[in-house]
mmCIF file of C-alpha atoms and ligand atoms in Angstrom:
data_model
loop_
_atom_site.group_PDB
_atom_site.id
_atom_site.type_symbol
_atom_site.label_atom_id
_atom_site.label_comp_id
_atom_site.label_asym_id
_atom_site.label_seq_id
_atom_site.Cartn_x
_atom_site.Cartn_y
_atom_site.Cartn_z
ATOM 1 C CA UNK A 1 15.811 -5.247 36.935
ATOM 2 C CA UNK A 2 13.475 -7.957 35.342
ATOM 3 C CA UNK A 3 10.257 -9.539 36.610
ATOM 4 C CA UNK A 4 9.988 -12.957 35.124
ATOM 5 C CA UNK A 5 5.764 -13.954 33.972
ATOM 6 C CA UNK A 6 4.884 -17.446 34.124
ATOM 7 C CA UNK A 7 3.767 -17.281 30.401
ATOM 8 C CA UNK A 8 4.805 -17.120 27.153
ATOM 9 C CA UNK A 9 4.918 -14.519 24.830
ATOM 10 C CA UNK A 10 2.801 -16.423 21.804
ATOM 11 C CA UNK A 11 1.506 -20.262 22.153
ATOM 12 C CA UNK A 12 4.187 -22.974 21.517
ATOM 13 C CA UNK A 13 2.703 -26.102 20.331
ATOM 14 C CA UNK A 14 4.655 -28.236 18.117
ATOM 15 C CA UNK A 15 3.032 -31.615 16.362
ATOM 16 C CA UNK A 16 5.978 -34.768 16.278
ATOM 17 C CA UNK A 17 8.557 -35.474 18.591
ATOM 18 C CA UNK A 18 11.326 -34.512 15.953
ATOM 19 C CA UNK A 19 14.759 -33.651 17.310
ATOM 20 C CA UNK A 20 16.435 -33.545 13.653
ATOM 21 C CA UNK A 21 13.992 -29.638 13.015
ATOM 22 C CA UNK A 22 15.547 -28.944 17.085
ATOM 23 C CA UNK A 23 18.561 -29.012 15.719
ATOM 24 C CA UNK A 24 17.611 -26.928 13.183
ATOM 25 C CA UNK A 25 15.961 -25.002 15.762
ATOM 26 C CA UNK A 26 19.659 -24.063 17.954
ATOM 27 C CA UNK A 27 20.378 -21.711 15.050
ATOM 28 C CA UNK A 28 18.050 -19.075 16.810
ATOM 29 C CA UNK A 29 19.360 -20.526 20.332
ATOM 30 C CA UNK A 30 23.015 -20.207 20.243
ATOM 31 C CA UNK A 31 24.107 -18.942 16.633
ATOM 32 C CA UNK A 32 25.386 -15.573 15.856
ATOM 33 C CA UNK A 33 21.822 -14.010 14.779
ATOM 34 C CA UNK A 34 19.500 -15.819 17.309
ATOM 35 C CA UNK A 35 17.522 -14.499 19.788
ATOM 36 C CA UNK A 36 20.606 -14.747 22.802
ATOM 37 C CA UNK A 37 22.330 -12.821 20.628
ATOM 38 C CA UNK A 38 19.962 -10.487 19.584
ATOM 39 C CA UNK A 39 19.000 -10.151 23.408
ATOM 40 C CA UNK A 40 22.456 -9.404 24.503
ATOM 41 C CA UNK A 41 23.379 -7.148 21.670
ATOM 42 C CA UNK A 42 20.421 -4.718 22.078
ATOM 43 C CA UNK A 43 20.797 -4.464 26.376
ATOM 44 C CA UNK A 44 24.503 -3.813 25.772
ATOM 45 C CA UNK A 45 23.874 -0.848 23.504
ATOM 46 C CA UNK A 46 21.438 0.619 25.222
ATOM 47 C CA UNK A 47 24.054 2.536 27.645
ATOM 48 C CA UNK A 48 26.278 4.462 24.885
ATOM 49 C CA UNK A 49 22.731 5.265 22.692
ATOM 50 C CA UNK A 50 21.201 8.602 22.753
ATOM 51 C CA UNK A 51 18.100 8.851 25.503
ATOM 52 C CA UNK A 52 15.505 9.851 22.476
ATOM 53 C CA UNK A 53 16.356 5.890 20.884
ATOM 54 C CA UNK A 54 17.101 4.297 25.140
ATOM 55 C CA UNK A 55 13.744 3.002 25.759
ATOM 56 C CA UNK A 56 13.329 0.931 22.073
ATOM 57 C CA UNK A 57 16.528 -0.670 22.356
ATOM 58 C CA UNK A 58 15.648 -1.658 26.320
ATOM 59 C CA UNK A 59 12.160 -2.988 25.058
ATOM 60 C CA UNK A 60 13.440 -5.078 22.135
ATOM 61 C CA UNK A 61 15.944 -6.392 23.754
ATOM 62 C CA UNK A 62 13.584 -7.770 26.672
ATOM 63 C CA UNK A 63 11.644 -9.192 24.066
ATOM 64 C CA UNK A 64 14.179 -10.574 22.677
ATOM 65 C CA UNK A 65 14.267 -13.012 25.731
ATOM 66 C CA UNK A 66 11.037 -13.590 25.465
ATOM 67 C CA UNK A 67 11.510 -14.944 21.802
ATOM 68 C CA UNK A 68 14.676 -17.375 23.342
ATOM 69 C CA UNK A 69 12.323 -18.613 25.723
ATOM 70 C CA UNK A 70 9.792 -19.627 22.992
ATOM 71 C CA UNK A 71 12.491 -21.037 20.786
ATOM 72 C CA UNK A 72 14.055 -23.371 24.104
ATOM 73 C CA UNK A 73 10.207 -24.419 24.835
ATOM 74 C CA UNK A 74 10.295 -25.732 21.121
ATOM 75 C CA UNK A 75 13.362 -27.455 21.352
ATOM 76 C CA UNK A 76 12.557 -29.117 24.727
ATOM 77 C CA UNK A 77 9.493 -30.419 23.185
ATOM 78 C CA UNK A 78 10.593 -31.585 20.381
ATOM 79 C CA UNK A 79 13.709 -33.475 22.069
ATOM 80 C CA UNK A 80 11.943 -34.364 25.666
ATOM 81 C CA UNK A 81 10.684 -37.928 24.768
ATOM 82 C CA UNK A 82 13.270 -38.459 22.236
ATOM 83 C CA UNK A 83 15.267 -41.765 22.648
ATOM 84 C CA UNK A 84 18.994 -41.821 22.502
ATOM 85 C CA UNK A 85 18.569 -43.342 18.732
ATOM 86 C CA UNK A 86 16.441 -40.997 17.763
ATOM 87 C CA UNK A 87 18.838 -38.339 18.750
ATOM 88 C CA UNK A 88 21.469 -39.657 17.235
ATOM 89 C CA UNK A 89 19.246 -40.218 13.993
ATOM 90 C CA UNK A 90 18.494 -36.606 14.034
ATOM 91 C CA UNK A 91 22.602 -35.872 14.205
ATOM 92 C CA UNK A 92 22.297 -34.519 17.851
ATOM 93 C CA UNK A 93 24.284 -38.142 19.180
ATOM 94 C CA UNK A 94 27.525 -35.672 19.657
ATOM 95 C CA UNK A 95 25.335 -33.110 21.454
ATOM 96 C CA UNK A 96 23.897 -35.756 23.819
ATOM 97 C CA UNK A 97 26.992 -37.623 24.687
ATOM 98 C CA UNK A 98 28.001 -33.798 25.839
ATOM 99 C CA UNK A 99 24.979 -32.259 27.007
ATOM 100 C CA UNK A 100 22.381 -34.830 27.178
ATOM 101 C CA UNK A 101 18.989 -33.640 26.727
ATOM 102 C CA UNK A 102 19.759 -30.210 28.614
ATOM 103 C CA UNK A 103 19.868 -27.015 26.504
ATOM 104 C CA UNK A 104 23.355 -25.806 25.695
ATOM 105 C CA UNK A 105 23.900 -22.409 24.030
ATOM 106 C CA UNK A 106 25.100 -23.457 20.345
ATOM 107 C CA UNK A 107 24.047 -23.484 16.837
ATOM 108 C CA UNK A 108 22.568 -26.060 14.407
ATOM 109 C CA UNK A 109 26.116 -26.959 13.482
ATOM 110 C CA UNK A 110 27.087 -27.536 17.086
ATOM 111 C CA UNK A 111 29.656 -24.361 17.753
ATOM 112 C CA UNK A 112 29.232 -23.368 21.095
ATOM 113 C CA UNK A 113 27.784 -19.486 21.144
ATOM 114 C CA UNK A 114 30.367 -16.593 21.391
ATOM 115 C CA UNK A 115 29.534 -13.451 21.866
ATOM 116 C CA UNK A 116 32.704 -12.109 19.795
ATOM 117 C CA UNK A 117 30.348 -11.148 16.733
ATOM 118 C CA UNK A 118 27.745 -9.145 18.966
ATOM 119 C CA UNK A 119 29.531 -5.535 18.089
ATOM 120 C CA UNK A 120 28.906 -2.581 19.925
ATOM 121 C CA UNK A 121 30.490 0.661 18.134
ATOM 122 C CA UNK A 122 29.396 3.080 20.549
ATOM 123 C CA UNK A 123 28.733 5.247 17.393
ATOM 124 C CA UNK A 124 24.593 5.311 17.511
ATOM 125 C CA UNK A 125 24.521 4.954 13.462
ATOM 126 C CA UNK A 126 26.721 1.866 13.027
ATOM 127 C CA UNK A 127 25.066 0.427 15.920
ATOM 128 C CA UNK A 128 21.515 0.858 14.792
ATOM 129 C CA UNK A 129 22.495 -0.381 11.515
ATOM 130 C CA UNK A 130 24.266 -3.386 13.037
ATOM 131 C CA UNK A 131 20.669 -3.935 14.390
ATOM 132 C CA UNK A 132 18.343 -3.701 11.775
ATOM 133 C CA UNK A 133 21.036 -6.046 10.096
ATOM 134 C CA UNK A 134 20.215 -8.458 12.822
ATOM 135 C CA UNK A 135 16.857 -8.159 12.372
ATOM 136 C CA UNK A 136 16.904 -8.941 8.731
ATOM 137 C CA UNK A 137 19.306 -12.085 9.505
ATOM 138 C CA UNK A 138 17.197 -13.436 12.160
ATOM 139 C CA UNK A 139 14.108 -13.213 9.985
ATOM 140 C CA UNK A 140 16.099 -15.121 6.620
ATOM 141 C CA UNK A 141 17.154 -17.751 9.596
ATOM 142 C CA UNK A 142 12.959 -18.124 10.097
ATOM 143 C CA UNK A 143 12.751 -18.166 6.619
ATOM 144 C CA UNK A 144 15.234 -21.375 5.941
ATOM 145 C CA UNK A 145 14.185 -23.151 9.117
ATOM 146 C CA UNK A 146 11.005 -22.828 7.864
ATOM 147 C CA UNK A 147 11.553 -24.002 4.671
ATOM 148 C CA UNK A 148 13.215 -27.467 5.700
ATOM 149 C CA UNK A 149 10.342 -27.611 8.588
ATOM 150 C CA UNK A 150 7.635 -29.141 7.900
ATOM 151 C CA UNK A 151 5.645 -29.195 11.061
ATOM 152 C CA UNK A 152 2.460 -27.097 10.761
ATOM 153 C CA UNK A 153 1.712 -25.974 14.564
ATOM 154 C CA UNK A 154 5.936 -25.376 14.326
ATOM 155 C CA UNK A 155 5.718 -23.109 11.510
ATOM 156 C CA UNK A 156 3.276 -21.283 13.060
ATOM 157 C CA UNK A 157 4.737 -20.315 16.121
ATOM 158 C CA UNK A 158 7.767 -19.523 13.295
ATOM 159 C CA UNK A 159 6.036 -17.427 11.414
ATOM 160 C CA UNK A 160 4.896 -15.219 14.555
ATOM 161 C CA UNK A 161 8.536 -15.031 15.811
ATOM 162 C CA UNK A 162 9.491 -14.168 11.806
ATOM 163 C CA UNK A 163 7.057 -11.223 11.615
ATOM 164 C CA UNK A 164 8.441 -9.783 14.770
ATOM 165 C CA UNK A 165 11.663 -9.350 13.105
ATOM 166 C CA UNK A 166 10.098 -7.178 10.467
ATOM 167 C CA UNK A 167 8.028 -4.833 13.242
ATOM 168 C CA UNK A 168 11.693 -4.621 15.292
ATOM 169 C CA UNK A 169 13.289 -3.550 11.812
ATOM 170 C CA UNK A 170 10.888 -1.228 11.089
ATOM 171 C CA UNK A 171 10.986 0.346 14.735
ATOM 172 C CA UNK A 172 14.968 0.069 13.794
ATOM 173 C CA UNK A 173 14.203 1.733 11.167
ATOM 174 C CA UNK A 174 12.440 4.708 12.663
ATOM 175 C CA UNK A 175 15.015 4.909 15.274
ATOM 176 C CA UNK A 176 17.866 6.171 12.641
ATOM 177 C CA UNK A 177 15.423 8.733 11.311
ATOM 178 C CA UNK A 178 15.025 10.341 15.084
ATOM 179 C CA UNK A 179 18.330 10.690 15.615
ATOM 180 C CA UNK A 180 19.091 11.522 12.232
ATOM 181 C CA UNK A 181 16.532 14.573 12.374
ATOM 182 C CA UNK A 182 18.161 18.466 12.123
ATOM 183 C CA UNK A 183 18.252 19.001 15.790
ATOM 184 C CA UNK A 184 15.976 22.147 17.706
ATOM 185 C CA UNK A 185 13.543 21.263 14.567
ATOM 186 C CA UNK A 186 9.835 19.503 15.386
ATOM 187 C CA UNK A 187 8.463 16.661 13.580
ATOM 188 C CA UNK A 188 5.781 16.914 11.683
ATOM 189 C CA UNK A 189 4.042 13.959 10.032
ATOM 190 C CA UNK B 1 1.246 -1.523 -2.906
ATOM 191 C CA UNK B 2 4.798 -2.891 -3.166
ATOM 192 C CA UNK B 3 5.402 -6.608 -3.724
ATOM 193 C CA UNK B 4 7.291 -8.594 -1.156
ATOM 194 C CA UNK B 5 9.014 -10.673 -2.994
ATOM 195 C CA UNK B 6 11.533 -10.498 -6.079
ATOM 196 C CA UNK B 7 13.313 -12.951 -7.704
ATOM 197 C CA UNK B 8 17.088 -13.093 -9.434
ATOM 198 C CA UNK B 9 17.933 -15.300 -11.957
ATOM 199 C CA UNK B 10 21.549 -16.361 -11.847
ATOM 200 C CA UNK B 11 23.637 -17.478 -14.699
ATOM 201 C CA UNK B 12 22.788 -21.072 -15.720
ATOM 202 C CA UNK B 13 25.936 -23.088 -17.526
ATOM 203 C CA UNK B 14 25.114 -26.642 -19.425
ATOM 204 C CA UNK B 15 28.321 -27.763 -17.004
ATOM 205 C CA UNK B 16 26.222 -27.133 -13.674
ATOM 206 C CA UNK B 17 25.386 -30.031 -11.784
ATOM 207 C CA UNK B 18 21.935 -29.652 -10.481
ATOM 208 C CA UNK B 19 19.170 -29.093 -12.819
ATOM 209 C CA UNK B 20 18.594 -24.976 -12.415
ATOM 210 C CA UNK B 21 16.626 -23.724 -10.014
ATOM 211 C CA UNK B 22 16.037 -20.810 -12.950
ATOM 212 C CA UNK B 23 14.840 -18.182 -11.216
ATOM 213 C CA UNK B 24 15.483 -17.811 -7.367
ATOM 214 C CA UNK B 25 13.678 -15.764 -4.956
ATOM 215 C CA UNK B 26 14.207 -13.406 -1.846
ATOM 216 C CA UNK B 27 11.878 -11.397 0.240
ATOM 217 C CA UNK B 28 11.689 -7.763 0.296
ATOM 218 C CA UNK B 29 9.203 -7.171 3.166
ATOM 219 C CA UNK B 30 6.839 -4.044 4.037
ATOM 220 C CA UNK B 31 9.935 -2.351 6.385
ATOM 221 C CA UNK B 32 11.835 -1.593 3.460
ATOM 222 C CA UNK B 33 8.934 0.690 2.091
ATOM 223 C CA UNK B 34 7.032 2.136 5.015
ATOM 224 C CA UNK B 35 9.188 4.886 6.300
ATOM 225 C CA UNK B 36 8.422 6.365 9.413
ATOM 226 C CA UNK B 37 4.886 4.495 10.354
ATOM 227 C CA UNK B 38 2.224 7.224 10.123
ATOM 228 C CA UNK B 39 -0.512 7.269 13.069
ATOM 229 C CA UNK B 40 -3.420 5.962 13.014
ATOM 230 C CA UNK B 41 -2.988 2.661 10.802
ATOM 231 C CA UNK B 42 -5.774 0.225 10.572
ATOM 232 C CA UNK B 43 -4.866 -2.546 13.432
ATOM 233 C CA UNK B 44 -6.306 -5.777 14.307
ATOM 234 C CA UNK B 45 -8.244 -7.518 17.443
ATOM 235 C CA UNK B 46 -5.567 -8.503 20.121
ATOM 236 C CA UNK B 47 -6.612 -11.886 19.318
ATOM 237 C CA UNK B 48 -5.969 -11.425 15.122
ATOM 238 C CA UNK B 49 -2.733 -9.370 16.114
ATOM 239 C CA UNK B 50 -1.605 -12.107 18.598
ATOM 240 C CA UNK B 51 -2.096 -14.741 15.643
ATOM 241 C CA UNK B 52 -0.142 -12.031 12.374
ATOM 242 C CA UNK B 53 2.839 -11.039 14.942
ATOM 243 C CA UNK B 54 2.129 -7.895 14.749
ATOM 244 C CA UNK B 55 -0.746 -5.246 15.787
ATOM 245 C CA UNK B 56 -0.811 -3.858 12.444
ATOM 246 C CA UNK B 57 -2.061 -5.367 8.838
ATOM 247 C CA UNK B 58 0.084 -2.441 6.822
ATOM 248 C CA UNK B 59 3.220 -4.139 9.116
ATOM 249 C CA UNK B 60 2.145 -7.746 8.499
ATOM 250 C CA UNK B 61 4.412 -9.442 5.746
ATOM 251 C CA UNK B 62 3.582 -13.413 5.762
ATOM 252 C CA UNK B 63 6.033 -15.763 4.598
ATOM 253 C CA UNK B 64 5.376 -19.074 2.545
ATOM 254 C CA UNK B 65 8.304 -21.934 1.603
ATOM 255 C CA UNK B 66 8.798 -20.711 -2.150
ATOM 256 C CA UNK B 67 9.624 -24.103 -3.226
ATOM 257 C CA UNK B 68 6.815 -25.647 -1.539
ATOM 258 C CA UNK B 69 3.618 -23.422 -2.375
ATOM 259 C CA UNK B 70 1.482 -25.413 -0.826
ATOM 260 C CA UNK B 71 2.563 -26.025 2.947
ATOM 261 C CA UNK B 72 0.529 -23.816 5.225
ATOM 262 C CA UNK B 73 1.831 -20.364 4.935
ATOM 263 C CA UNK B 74 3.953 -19.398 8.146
ATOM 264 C CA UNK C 1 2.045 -39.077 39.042
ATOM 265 C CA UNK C 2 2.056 -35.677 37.686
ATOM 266 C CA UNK C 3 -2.120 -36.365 37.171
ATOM 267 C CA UNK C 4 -3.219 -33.528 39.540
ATOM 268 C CA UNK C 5 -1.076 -31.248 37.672
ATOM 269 C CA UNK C 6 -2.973 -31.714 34.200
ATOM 270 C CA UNK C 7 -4.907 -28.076 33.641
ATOM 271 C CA UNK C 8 -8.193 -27.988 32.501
ATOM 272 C CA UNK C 9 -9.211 -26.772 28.380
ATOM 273 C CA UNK C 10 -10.045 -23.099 29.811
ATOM 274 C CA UNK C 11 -6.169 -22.779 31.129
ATOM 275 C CA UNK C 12 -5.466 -22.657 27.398
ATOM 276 C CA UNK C 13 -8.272 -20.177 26.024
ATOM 277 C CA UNK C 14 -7.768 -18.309 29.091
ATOM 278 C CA UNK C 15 -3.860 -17.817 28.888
ATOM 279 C CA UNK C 16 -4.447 -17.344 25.068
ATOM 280 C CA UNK C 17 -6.885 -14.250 25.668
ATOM 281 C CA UNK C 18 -4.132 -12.596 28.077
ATOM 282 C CA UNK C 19 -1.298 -13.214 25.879
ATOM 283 C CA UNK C 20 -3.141 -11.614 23.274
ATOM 284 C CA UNK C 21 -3.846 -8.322 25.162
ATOM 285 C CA UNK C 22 -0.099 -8.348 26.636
ATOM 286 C CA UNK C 23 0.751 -8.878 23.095
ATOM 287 C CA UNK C 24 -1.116 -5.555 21.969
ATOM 288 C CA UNK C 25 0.719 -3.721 24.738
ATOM 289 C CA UNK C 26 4.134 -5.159 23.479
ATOM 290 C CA UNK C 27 3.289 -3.098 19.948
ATOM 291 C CA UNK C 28 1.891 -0.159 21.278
ATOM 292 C CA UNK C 29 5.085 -0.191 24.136
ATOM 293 C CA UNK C 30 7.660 -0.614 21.245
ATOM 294 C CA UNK C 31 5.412 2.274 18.544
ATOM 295 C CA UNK C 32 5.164 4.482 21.367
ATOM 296 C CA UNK C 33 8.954 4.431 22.110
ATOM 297 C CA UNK C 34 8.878 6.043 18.613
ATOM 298 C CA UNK C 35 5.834 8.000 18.749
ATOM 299 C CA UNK C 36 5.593 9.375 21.649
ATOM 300 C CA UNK C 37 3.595 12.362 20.623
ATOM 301 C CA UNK C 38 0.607 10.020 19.236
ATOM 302 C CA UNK C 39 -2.038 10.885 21.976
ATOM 303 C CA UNK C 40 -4.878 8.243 20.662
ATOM 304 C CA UNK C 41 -2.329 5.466 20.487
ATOM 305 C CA UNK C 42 -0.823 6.281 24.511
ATOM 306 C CA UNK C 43 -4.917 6.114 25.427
ATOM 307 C CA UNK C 44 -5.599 2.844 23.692
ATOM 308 C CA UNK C 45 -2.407 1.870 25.575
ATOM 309 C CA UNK C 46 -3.602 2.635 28.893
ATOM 310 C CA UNK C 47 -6.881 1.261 28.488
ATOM 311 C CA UNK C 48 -5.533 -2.025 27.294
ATOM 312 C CA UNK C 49 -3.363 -2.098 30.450
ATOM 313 C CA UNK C 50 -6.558 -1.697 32.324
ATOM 314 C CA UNK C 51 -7.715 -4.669 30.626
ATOM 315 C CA UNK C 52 -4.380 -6.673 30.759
ATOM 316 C CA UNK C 53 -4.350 -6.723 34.523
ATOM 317 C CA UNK C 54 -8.108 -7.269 34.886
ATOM 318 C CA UNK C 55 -7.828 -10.479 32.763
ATOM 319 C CA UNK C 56 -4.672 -11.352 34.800
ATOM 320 C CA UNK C 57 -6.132 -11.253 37.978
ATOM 321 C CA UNK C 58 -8.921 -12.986 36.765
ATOM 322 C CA UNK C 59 -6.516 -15.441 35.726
ATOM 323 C CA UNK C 60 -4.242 -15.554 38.747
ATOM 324 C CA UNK C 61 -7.573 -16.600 40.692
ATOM 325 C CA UNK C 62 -7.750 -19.502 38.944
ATOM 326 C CA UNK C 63 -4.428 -20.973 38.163
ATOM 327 C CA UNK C 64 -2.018 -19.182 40.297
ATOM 328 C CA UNK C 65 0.445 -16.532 39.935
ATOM 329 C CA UNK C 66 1.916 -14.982 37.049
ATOM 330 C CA UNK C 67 4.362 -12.964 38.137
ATOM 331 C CA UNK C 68 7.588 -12.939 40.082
ATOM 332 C CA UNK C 69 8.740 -11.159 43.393
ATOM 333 C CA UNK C 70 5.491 -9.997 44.799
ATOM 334 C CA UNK C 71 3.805 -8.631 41.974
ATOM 335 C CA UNK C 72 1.467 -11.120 42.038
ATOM 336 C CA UNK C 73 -0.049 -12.995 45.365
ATOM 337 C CA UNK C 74 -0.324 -16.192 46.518
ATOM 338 C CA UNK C 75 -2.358 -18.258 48.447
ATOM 339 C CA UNK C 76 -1.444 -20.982 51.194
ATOM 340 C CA UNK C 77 0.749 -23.231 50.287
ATOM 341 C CA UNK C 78 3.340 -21.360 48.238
ATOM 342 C CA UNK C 79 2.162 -21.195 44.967
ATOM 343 C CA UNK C 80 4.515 -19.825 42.788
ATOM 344 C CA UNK C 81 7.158 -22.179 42.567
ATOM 345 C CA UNK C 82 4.607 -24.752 41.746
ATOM 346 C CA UNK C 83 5.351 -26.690 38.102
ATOM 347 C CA UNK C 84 3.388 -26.827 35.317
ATOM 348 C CA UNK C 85 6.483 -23.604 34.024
ATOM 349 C CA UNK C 86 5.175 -22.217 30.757
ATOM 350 C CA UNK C 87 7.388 -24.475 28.636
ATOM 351 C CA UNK C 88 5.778 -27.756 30.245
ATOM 352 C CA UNK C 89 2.146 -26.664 29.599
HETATM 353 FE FE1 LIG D 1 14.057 -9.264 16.944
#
């Protein structure tokens, strides 16, 4: 089970109410290498994995929430005191004649999120691969958002989320090469 | 130390469009050259980890718009 | 209005100084689930959990609890379900 905290994981703060960079923003909400899906992906494994790699894929994947709930704090800020023009300036008019100014699980081009790309092989290689390519496409998504962003405090709470990808790949990473190891052998750094 | 980030330079024909870009880059960050993370790295405070993502400086790999040098690196 | 609600500069330093330790714990949780042998890295982990829930109660004091289904108390009236929720503050 979960215990929710009444915090966040890293500081949101974001500098202009800007709903066009929210949009932007949904990519990591509801697309097919955002945090939901990272979340779901890495809690679904984690029953067909072998025990040694359990506990990483249990831990990421709770972080993984974590890193949605920073991304939804970003986009309610940046949309909460947006006017109906504005909106529709920033290209969200089709989401708010839909959704309003409520959260709805889709990316920046407005598909709602499936989960029929989150794969789950049951083979432990070709689904820690499948993660650490996650990783790797959830960082190049902080990359481009970053690059049409150009909201400083934004950017920074970015970059943080952007740099976890790397540490998850590497721990990714280091997952293969446990279960990859000759078995009844010890490790020795 | 490796470098973390490369650049390709694609084909450029006198019929493209756009002025070329010339060279184009992509990141290649610290994960693809660490292997297995040895114990006992250097770290940071809480509060400097907190701020870099990550506990470690040999895991932190900053980003920065490559078409826009100067906006505050991410 | 919402007036009474508006927290005072410390909430911020404060909250930043605990998310900072929990965010050491996060690293050392996720390099321990793949080094789980490194003995100087589980101690630094337990002493910053030490720290991590004497900052939180020191925090919880002051602004009210942090955590969900009686892991953290409350005092009279309810407080938990009280706004500002981390993506209002
Ligand atoms: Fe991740």
């Amino acid at each position: 089970m979960w215990y929710y905290e009444k915090k966040l994981q890293y500081p949101v703060r974001v500098s202009a109410c800007n709903p066009r960079i929210a949009k932007y923003l949904m990519e990591q909400y509801g697309g097919a290498d955002g945090e939901l899906a990272a979340a779901l992906r890495y809690l679904n494994q984690r029953y067909t994995i072998p025990d040694r790699v359990m506990g990483l894929l249990n831990d990421i994947g709770t972080e993984e929430f974590a890193h949605l709930e920073m991304i939804a704090t970003m986009v309610y800020k940046l949309t909460k005191d947006a006017t109906p023009d504005q909106l529709k300036e920033a290209g969200l008019g089709p989401h708010y004649v839909n959704h309003g100014k409520s959260l709805y699980f889709e990316n920046a081009a407005g598909e709602s999120f499936t989960v029929a790309h989150i794969q789950s092989k049951g083979d432990p290689i070709a689904d820690l691969y499948e993660d650490i390519a996650a990783e790797e496409k959830a960082r190049s998504t902080y990359q481009w958002i970053i690059n049409v962003s150009d909201d400083p405090m934004l950017n920074d709470a970015l970059g943080f989320l952007r740099e976890r990808e790397v540490v998850h790949s590497q721990r990714f990473r280091e997952a293969v090469d446990l279960i990859k190891e000759e078995q009844g052998k010890k490790k020795v750094f | 130390m490796p470098t973390y980030r490369k650049w390709y330079y694609p084909y450029s024909s006198p019929f493209d469009p756009c002025p070329p870009l010339t060279r184009v880059p992509y990141e290649t960050p610290v994960q693809l050259y660490l292997g297995f993370q040895p114990p006992g790295m250097k770290q940071f405070s809480p509060l400097q980890a907190l701020s870099h993502g990550t506990l470690w400086p040999g895991l932190y790999t900053p980003y920065t718009d490559p078409y826009n040098p100067k906006k505050k690196e991410a | 209005m919402a007036k009474e609600n508006k927290l005072p500069e410390s909430y911020y330093t404060d909250l930043q100084a605990l998310q900072a330790v929990d965010f050491t714990l996060v690293e050392l949780t996720l390099y321990l689930d793949t080094h789980p042998d490194d003995l100087e890295a589980l101690k630094q982990f337990n002493s910053a959990a030490k720290k991590s829930a004497e900052l939180r109660a020191a925090f919880e004091a002051r602004y009210g609890p942090l955590r969900e289904f009686g892991h953290s108390y409350s005092s009279y009236p309810w407080q938990w379900s009280k706004a500002p929720w981390p993506w209002q503050v």
